[in-house]
Amino acid sequence: MTEGPLILIPAAGASSRMRGADKLTRPVEGVPLLGRQVAQALGTGWPVLVTLPPDRPARTALVLRLMATAGGRLRSETLADANEGLSRSLRAGALAALEADRDLLVMLPDMPGIETADLQRLVAARTPGILICRATAEDGTPGHPVLFAHDLLPEFAHLYGDHGAAAVVRAHREELTEVPLEGRRACEDLDSPEDWEAFLSR
């Protein structure tokens, strides 16, 4: 198997709780949130796939600009049926990782606390017999990112809706290890205007 995972950033969601705004193009420290996440992922040196919806041209334009300077390590896939939910992005990522003979590391696009070093810690935790490495908050609360072994990826073909890979995780609890990250950054996402207000007021 190829060393290092494929990092999937599932950015095809509708930002439905943002009341019309696109959270992924809002700036965090002067950089669009999605651009910040892509930069952290590229910092690992591993390939990155960003899934996109067909109706968010600003996201697409942002990723295309980043691709121009990523040296071939970043690519995107526009999902015509993105409204199916997160599982549609996960299936696309699993297929791409299988084709590349890599594990799959899922990094959500709206969690600005996640850093390159966190992604590297998850991959370092993947030892023989471990098929899932899941980040948690410091207090043990399950969160993201999550690394899935290559051998699990055929199971992603059966995922549908907006429940993510919860069914895969439940089926392989005995082969899962948890990787605590400092504070609560493994659980903090910017999903609503209130989340953004709290984050920016810190």
PDB file of C-alpha atoms in Angstrom:
ATOM      1  CA  MET A   1       0.000   0.000   0.000  1.00  0.00           C
ATOM      2  CA  THR A   2       1.150   3.557  -0.736  1.00  0.00           C
ATOM      3  CA  GLU A   3       2.604   5.406   2.256  1.00  0.00           C
ATOM      4  CA  GLY A   4       0.422   8.163   3.664  1.00  0.00           C
ATOM      5  CA  PRO A   5      -3.355   8.546   3.320  1.00  0.00           C
ATOM      6  CA  LEU A   6      -5.507  10.465   0.919  1.00  0.00           C
ATOM      7  CA  ILE A   7      -7.014  13.381   2.828  1.00  0.00           C
ATOM      8  CA  LEU A   8     -10.669  14.004   2.016  1.00  0.00           C
ATOM      9  CA  ILE A   9     -12.157  17.425   2.741  1.00  0.00           C
ATOM     10  CA  PRO A  10     -15.914  16.997   2.165  1.00  0.00           C
ATOM     11  CA  ALA A  11     -16.891  20.543   1.185  1.00  0.00           C
ATOM     12  CA  ALA A  12     -20.048  19.714  -0.779  1.00  0.00           C
ATOM     13  CA  GLY A  13     -22.493  20.593   2.010  1.00  0.00           C
ATOM     14  CA  ALA A  14     -25.153  23.281   1.758  1.00  0.00           C
ATOM     15  CA  SER A  15     -24.256  25.375   4.857  1.00  0.00           C
ATOM     16  CA  SER A  16     -27.972  25.134   5.611  1.00  0.00           C
ATOM     17  CA  ARG A  17     -27.694  26.466   9.174  1.00  0.00           C
ATOM     18  CA  MET A  18     -25.892  29.633   8.039  1.00  0.00           C
ATOM     19  CA  ARG A  19     -29.134  31.295   6.882  1.00  0.00           C
ATOM     20  CA  GLY A  20     -27.888  32.005   3.360  1.00  0.00           C
ATOM     21  CA  ALA A  21     -24.187  32.654   4.040  1.00  0.00           C
ATOM     22  CA  ASP A  22     -21.455  30.266   2.902  1.00  0.00           C
ATOM     23  CA  LYS A  23     -19.417  29.390   5.968  1.00  0.00           C
ATOM     24  CA  LEU A  24     -16.582  27.867   3.952  1.00  0.00           C
ATOM     25  CA  THR A  25     -15.715  31.122   2.194  1.00  0.00           C
ATOM     26  CA  ARG A  26     -15.885  33.266   5.345  1.00  0.00           C
ATOM     27  CA  PRO A  27     -12.451  34.414   6.522  1.00  0.00           C
ATOM     28  CA  VAL A  28     -10.565  33.038   9.500  1.00  0.00           C
ATOM     29  CA  GLU A  29      -7.586  35.278  10.277  1.00  0.00           C
ATOM     30  CA  GLY A  30      -7.877  36.745   6.795  1.00  0.00           C
ATOM     31  CA  VAL A  31      -8.080  33.420   4.940  1.00  0.00           C
ATOM     32  CA  PRO A  32     -11.284  31.726   3.714  1.00  0.00           C
ATOM     33  CA  LEU A  33     -12.077  28.829   6.041  1.00  0.00           C
ATOM     34  CA  LEU A  34     -11.921  26.238   3.267  1.00  0.00           C
ATOM     35  CA  GLY A  35      -8.579  27.618   2.099  1.00  0.00           C
ATOM     36  CA  ARG A  36      -7.246  27.378   5.635  1.00  0.00           C
ATOM     37  CA  GLN A  37      -8.286  23.730   5.884  1.00  0.00           C
ATOM     38  CA  VAL A  38      -6.746  22.873   2.524  1.00  0.00           C
ATOM     39  CA  ALA A  39      -3.470  24.516   3.568  1.00  0.00           C
ATOM     40  CA  GLN A  40      -3.324  22.472   6.780  1.00  0.00           C
ATOM     41  CA  ALA A  41      -3.994  19.284   4.814  1.00  0.00           C
ATOM     42  CA  LEU A  42      -1.372  20.067   2.174  1.00  0.00           C
ATOM     43  CA  GLY A  43       1.106  20.739   4.966  1.00  0.00           C
ATOM     44  CA  THR A  44       1.297  16.987   5.570  1.00  0.00           C
ATOM     45  CA  GLY A  45       2.725  16.327   2.110  1.00  0.00           C
ATOM     46  CA  TRP A  46      -0.095  13.845   1.363  1.00  0.00           C
ATOM     47  CA  PRO A  47      -2.590  14.132  -1.501  1.00  0.00           C
ATOM     48  CA  VAL A  48      -5.826  16.004  -0.856  1.00  0.00           C
ATOM     49  CA  LEU A  49      -9.267  15.636  -2.446  1.00  0.00           C
ATOM     50  CA  VAL A  50     -11.931  18.316  -1.954  1.00  0.00           C
ATOM     51  CA  THR A  51     -15.509  17.453  -2.885  1.00  0.00           C
ATOM     52  CA  LEU A  52     -17.646  20.386  -4.009  1.00  0.00           C
ATOM     53  CA  PRO A  53     -21.313  21.069  -4.797  1.00  0.00           C
ATOM     54  CA  PRO A  54     -22.349  22.283  -8.245  1.00  0.00           C
ATOM     55  CA  ASP A  55     -23.988  25.478  -6.959  1.00  0.00           C
ATOM     56  CA  ARG A  56     -21.229  27.183  -4.929  1.00  0.00           C
ATOM     57  CA  PRO A  57     -18.996  28.873  -7.534  1.00  0.00           C
ATOM     58  CA  ALA A  58     -16.988  30.782  -4.922  1.00  0.00           C
ATOM     59  CA  ARG A  59     -15.864  27.507  -3.325  1.00  0.00           C
ATOM     60  CA  THR A  60     -14.945  26.083  -6.704  1.00  0.00           C
ATOM     61  CA  ALA A  61     -12.978  29.191  -7.675  1.00  0.00           C
ATOM     62  CA  LEU A  62     -11.115  29.111  -4.363  1.00  0.00           C
ATOM     63  CA  VAL A  63     -10.083  25.482  -4.772  1.00  0.00           C
ATOM     64  CA  LEU A  64      -9.029  26.027  -8.392  1.00  0.00           C
ATOM     65  CA  ARG A  65      -6.732  28.855  -7.277  1.00  0.00           C
ATOM     66  CA  LEU A  66      -5.200  26.615  -4.631  1.00  0.00           C
ATOM     67  CA  MET A  67      -4.752  23.777  -7.124  1.00  0.00           C
ATOM     68  CA  ALA A  68      -2.630  26.041  -9.312  1.00  0.00           C
ATOM     69  CA  THR A  69       0.070  26.195  -6.631  1.00  0.00           C
ATOM     70  CA  ALA A  70      -0.290  22.744  -5.045  1.00  0.00           C
ATOM     71  CA  GLY A  71       2.045  20.863  -7.354  1.00  0.00           C
ATOM     72  CA  GLY A  72      -0.518  18.241  -8.293  1.00  0.00           C
ATOM     73  CA  ARG A  73      -1.258  17.178  -4.701  1.00  0.00           C
ATOM     74  CA  LEU A  74      -4.692  18.825  -4.613  1.00  0.00           C
ATOM     75  CA  ARG A  75      -7.668  17.913  -6.735  1.00  0.00           C
ATOM     76  CA  SER A  76     -11.391  18.474  -6.576  1.00  0.00           C
ATOM     77  CA  GLU A  77     -14.513  16.587  -7.553  1.00  0.00           C
ATOM     78  CA  THR A  78     -17.848  18.303  -8.132  1.00  0.00           C
ATOM     79  CA  LEU A  79     -20.761  16.125  -7.040  1.00  0.00           C
ATOM     80  CA  ALA A  80     -23.948  16.638  -9.034  1.00  0.00           C
ATOM     81  CA  ASP A  81     -25.869  14.791  -6.310  1.00  0.00           C
ATOM     82  CA  ALA A  82     -24.200  16.544  -3.382  1.00  0.00           C
ATOM     83  CA  ASN A  83     -27.604  17.135  -1.783  1.00  0.00           C
ATOM     84  CA  GLU A  84     -27.635  13.444  -0.861  1.00  0.00           C
ATOM     85  CA  GLY A  85     -25.510  14.362   2.159  1.00  0.00           C
ATOM     86  CA  LEU A  86     -22.095  13.690   3.635  1.00  0.00           C
ATOM     87  CA  SER A  87     -22.132  10.054   2.590  1.00  0.00           C
ATOM     88  CA  ARG A  88     -21.908  11.067  -1.063  1.00  0.00           C
ATOM     89  CA  SER A  89     -18.572  12.780  -0.390  1.00  0.00           C
ATOM     90  CA  LEU A  90     -17.378   9.821   1.663  1.00  0.00           C
ATOM     91  CA  ARG A  91     -18.109   7.421  -1.178  1.00  0.00           C
ATOM     92  CA  ALA A  92     -16.176   9.635  -3.585  1.00  0.00           C
ATOM     93  CA  GLY A  93     -13.241   9.825  -1.182  1.00  0.00           C
ATOM     94  CA  ALA A  94     -13.223   6.086  -0.545  1.00  0.00           C
ATOM     95  CA  LEU A  95     -13.201   5.335  -4.261  1.00  0.00           C
ATOM     96  CA  ALA A  96     -10.329   7.757  -4.841  1.00  0.00           C
ATOM     97  CA  ALA A  97      -8.330   6.281  -1.950  1.00  0.00           C
ATOM     98  CA  LEU A  98      -8.909   2.739  -3.191  1.00  0.00           C
ATOM     99  CA  GLU A  99      -7.704   3.729  -6.645  1.00  0.00           C
ATOM    100  CA  ALA A 100      -4.609   5.335  -5.103  1.00  0.00           C
ATOM    101  CA  ASP A 101      -4.028   2.342  -2.781  1.00  0.00           C
ATOM    102  CA  ARG A 102      -4.094   4.581   0.312  1.00  0.00           C
ATOM    103  CA  ASP A 103      -5.886   4.885   3.638  1.00  0.00           C
ATOM    104  CA  LEU A 104      -8.515   7.647   3.860  1.00  0.00           C
ATOM    105  CA  LEU A 105      -8.257  10.541   6.324  1.00  0.00           C
ATOM    106  CA  VAL A 106     -11.500  12.525   6.599  1.00  0.00           C
ATOM    107  CA  MET A 107     -10.999  16.156   7.632  1.00  0.00           C
ATOM    108  CA  LEU A 108     -14.169  18.218   7.973  1.00  0.00           C
ATOM    109  CA  PRO A 109     -13.974  21.651   6.324  1.00  0.00           C
ATOM    110  CA  ASP A 110     -15.531  23.695   9.142  1.00  0.00           C
ATOM    111  CA  MET A 111     -13.229  22.875  12.083  1.00  0.00           C
ATOM    112  CA  PRO A 112     -10.643  25.686  12.231  1.00  0.00           C
ATOM    113  CA  GLY A 113      -8.816  24.301  15.251  1.00  0.00           C
ATOM    114  CA  ILE A 114      -7.428  21.302  13.360  1.00  0.00           C
ATOM    115  CA  GLU A 115      -3.784  21.637  12.358  1.00  0.00           C
ATOM    116  CA  THR A 116      -1.294  19.744  10.222  1.00  0.00           C
ATOM    117  CA  ALA A 117       0.269  18.156  13.312  1.00  0.00           C
ATOM    118  CA  ASP A 118      -3.110  16.730  14.352  1.00  0.00           C
ATOM    119  CA  LEU A 119      -3.460  14.948  11.018  1.00  0.00           C
ATOM    120  CA  GLN A 120       0.045  13.547  11.381  1.00  0.00           C
ATOM    121  CA  ARG A 121      -0.731  12.298  14.908  1.00  0.00           C
ATOM    122  CA  LEU A 122      -3.724  10.343  13.646  1.00  0.00           C
ATOM    123  CA  VAL A 123      -1.681   8.629  10.964  1.00  0.00           C
ATOM    124  CA  ALA A 124       1.100   7.828  13.446  1.00  0.00           C
ATOM    125  CA  ALA A 125      -1.484   6.080  15.656  1.00  0.00           C
ATOM    126  CA  ARG A 126      -2.319   3.558  12.921  1.00  0.00           C
ATOM    127  CA  THR A 127      -0.637   0.355  14.091  1.00  0.00           C
ATOM    128  CA  PRO A 128      -1.174  -3.301  13.056  1.00  0.00           C
ATOM    129  CA  GLY A 129      -4.698  -4.387  13.954  1.00  0.00           C
ATOM    130  CA  ILE A 130      -6.016  -0.822  14.123  1.00  0.00           C
ATOM    131  CA  LEU A 131      -8.393   0.078  11.291  1.00  0.00           C
ATOM    132  CA  ILE A 132      -9.816   3.396  12.549  1.00  0.00           C
ATOM    133  CA  CYS A 133      -8.015   6.259  14.294  1.00  0.00           C
ATOM    134  CA  ARG A 134     -10.476   8.832  15.643  1.00  0.00           C
ATOM    135  CA  ALA A 135      -9.595  12.180  17.159  1.00  0.00           C
ATOM    136  CA  THR A 136     -11.231  13.105  20.446  1.00  0.00           C
ATOM    137  CA  ALA A 137     -11.378  16.153  22.651  1.00  0.00           C
ATOM    138  CA  GLU A 138      -9.034  16.207  25.621  1.00  0.00           C
ATOM    139  CA  ASP A 139     -11.890  14.876  27.791  1.00  0.00           C
ATOM    140  CA  GLY A 140     -12.459  11.895  25.473  1.00  0.00           C
ATOM    141  CA  THR A 141     -15.473  13.209  23.548  1.00  0.00           C
ATOM    142  CA  PRO A 142     -15.374  11.629  20.054  1.00  0.00           C
ATOM    143  CA  GLY A 143     -14.676  14.049  17.225  1.00  0.00           C
ATOM    144  CA  HIS A 144     -12.777  14.542  13.975  1.00  0.00           C
ATOM    145  CA  PRO A 145     -10.641  14.012  11.931  1.00  0.00           C
ATOM    146  CA  VAL A 146     -10.939  10.238  11.432  1.00  0.00           C
ATOM    147  CA  LEU A 147      -8.544   7.898   9.618  1.00  0.00           C
ATOM    148  CA  PHE A 148      -9.958   4.784   7.938  1.00  0.00           C
ATOM    149  CA  ALA A 149      -7.748   1.907   6.832  1.00  0.00           C
ATOM    150  CA  HIS A 150      -7.679   1.000   3.155  1.00  0.00           C
ATOM    151  CA  ASP A 151      -9.239  -2.401   3.929  1.00  0.00           C
ATOM    152  CA  LEU A 152     -12.418  -0.727   5.248  1.00  0.00           C
ATOM    153  CA  LEU A 153     -13.067   1.454   2.228  1.00  0.00           C
ATOM    154  CA  PRO A 154     -15.189  -1.020   0.221  1.00  0.00           C
ATOM    155  CA  GLU A 155     -17.757  -0.707   3.037  1.00  0.00           C
ATOM    156  CA  PHE A 156     -18.214   2.977   2.172  1.00  0.00           C
ATOM    157  CA  ALA A 157     -20.099   1.954  -0.975  1.00  0.00           C
ATOM    158  CA  HIS A 158     -23.082   1.195   1.289  1.00  0.00           C
ATOM    159  CA  LEU A 159     -23.194   4.616   2.988  1.00  0.00           C
ATOM    160  CA  TYR A 160     -26.132   6.886   2.198  1.00  0.00           C
ATOM    161  CA  GLY A 161     -27.639  10.050   3.621  1.00  0.00           C
ATOM    162  CA  ASP A 162     -26.097  12.518   6.049  1.00  0.00           C
ATOM    163  CA  HIS A 163     -24.984  10.088   8.767  1.00  0.00           C
ATOM    164  CA  GLY A 164     -21.386   9.934   7.585  1.00  0.00           C
ATOM    165  CA  ALA A 165     -19.407   6.803   8.339  1.00  0.00           C
ATOM    166  CA  ALA A 166     -21.074   6.073  11.687  1.00  0.00           C
ATOM    167  CA  ALA A 167     -22.110   2.598  10.536  1.00  0.00           C
ATOM    168  CA  VAL A 168     -18.523   1.715   9.624  1.00  0.00           C
ATOM    169  CA  VAL A 169     -17.272   2.959  12.985  1.00  0.00           C
ATOM    170  CA  ARG A 170     -19.913   0.938  14.877  1.00  0.00           C
ATOM    171  CA  ALA A 171     -19.003  -2.214  12.982  1.00  0.00           C
ATOM    172  CA  HIS A 172     -15.318  -1.914  13.864  1.00  0.00           C
ATOM    173  CA  ARG A 173     -15.233  -0.603  17.439  1.00  0.00           C
ATOM    174  CA  GLU A 174     -12.778  -3.316  18.466  1.00  0.00           C
ATOM    175  CA  GLU A 175     -10.322  -2.115  15.822  1.00  0.00           C
ATOM    176  CA  LEU A 176     -10.595   1.581  16.705  1.00  0.00           C
ATOM    177  CA  THR A 177      -8.139   3.701  18.639  1.00  0.00           C
ATOM    178  CA  GLU A 178      -8.811   7.194  19.926  1.00  0.00           C
ATOM    179  CA  VAL A 179      -6.308  10.024  19.629  1.00  0.00           C
ATOM    180  CA  PRO A 180      -6.930  12.895  22.080  1.00  0.00           C
ATOM    181  CA  LEU A 181      -6.217  16.407  20.835  1.00  0.00           C
ATOM    182  CA  GLU A 182      -5.632  19.393  23.085  1.00  0.00           C
ATOM    183  CA  GLY A 183      -8.717  21.181  24.354  1.00  0.00           C
ATOM    184  CA  ARG A 184     -11.929  20.695  22.401  1.00  0.00           C
ATOM    185  CA  ARG A 185     -10.734  21.444  18.892  1.00  0.00           C
ATOM    186  CA  ALA A 186     -11.610  17.918  17.710  1.00  0.00           C
ATOM    187  CA  CYS A 187     -15.278  18.714  18.427  1.00  0.00           C
ATOM    188  CA  GLU A 188     -15.629  22.412  17.611  1.00  0.00           C
ATOM    189  CA  ASP A 189     -17.101  23.298  14.232  1.00  0.00           C
ATOM    190  CA  LEU A 190     -18.476  26.526  12.791  1.00  0.00           C
ATOM    191  CA  ASP A 191     -21.920  25.398  11.734  1.00  0.00           C
ATOM    192  CA  SER A 192     -24.107  28.426  12.462  1.00  0.00           C
ATOM    193  CA  PRO A 193     -23.889  32.231  12.772  1.00  0.00           C
ATOM    194  CA  GLU A 194     -23.831  31.770  16.542  1.00  0.00           C
ATOM    195  CA  ASP A 195     -20.835  29.429  16.279  1.00  0.00           C
ATOM    196  CA  TRP A 196     -19.015  32.030  14.182  1.00  0.00           C
ATOM    197  CA  GLU A 197     -19.825  34.821  16.621  1.00  0.00           C
ATOM    198  CA  ALA A 198     -18.484  32.800  19.553  1.00  0.00           C
ATOM    199  CA  PHE A 199     -15.355  31.812  17.625  1.00  0.00           C
ATOM    200  CA  LEU A 200     -14.530  35.332  16.438  1.00  0.00           C
ATOM    201  CA  SER A 201     -15.080  36.824  19.902  1.00  0.00           C
ATOM    202  CA  ARG A 202     -12.310  34.771  21.499  1.00  0.00           C
TER     203      ARG A 202
END
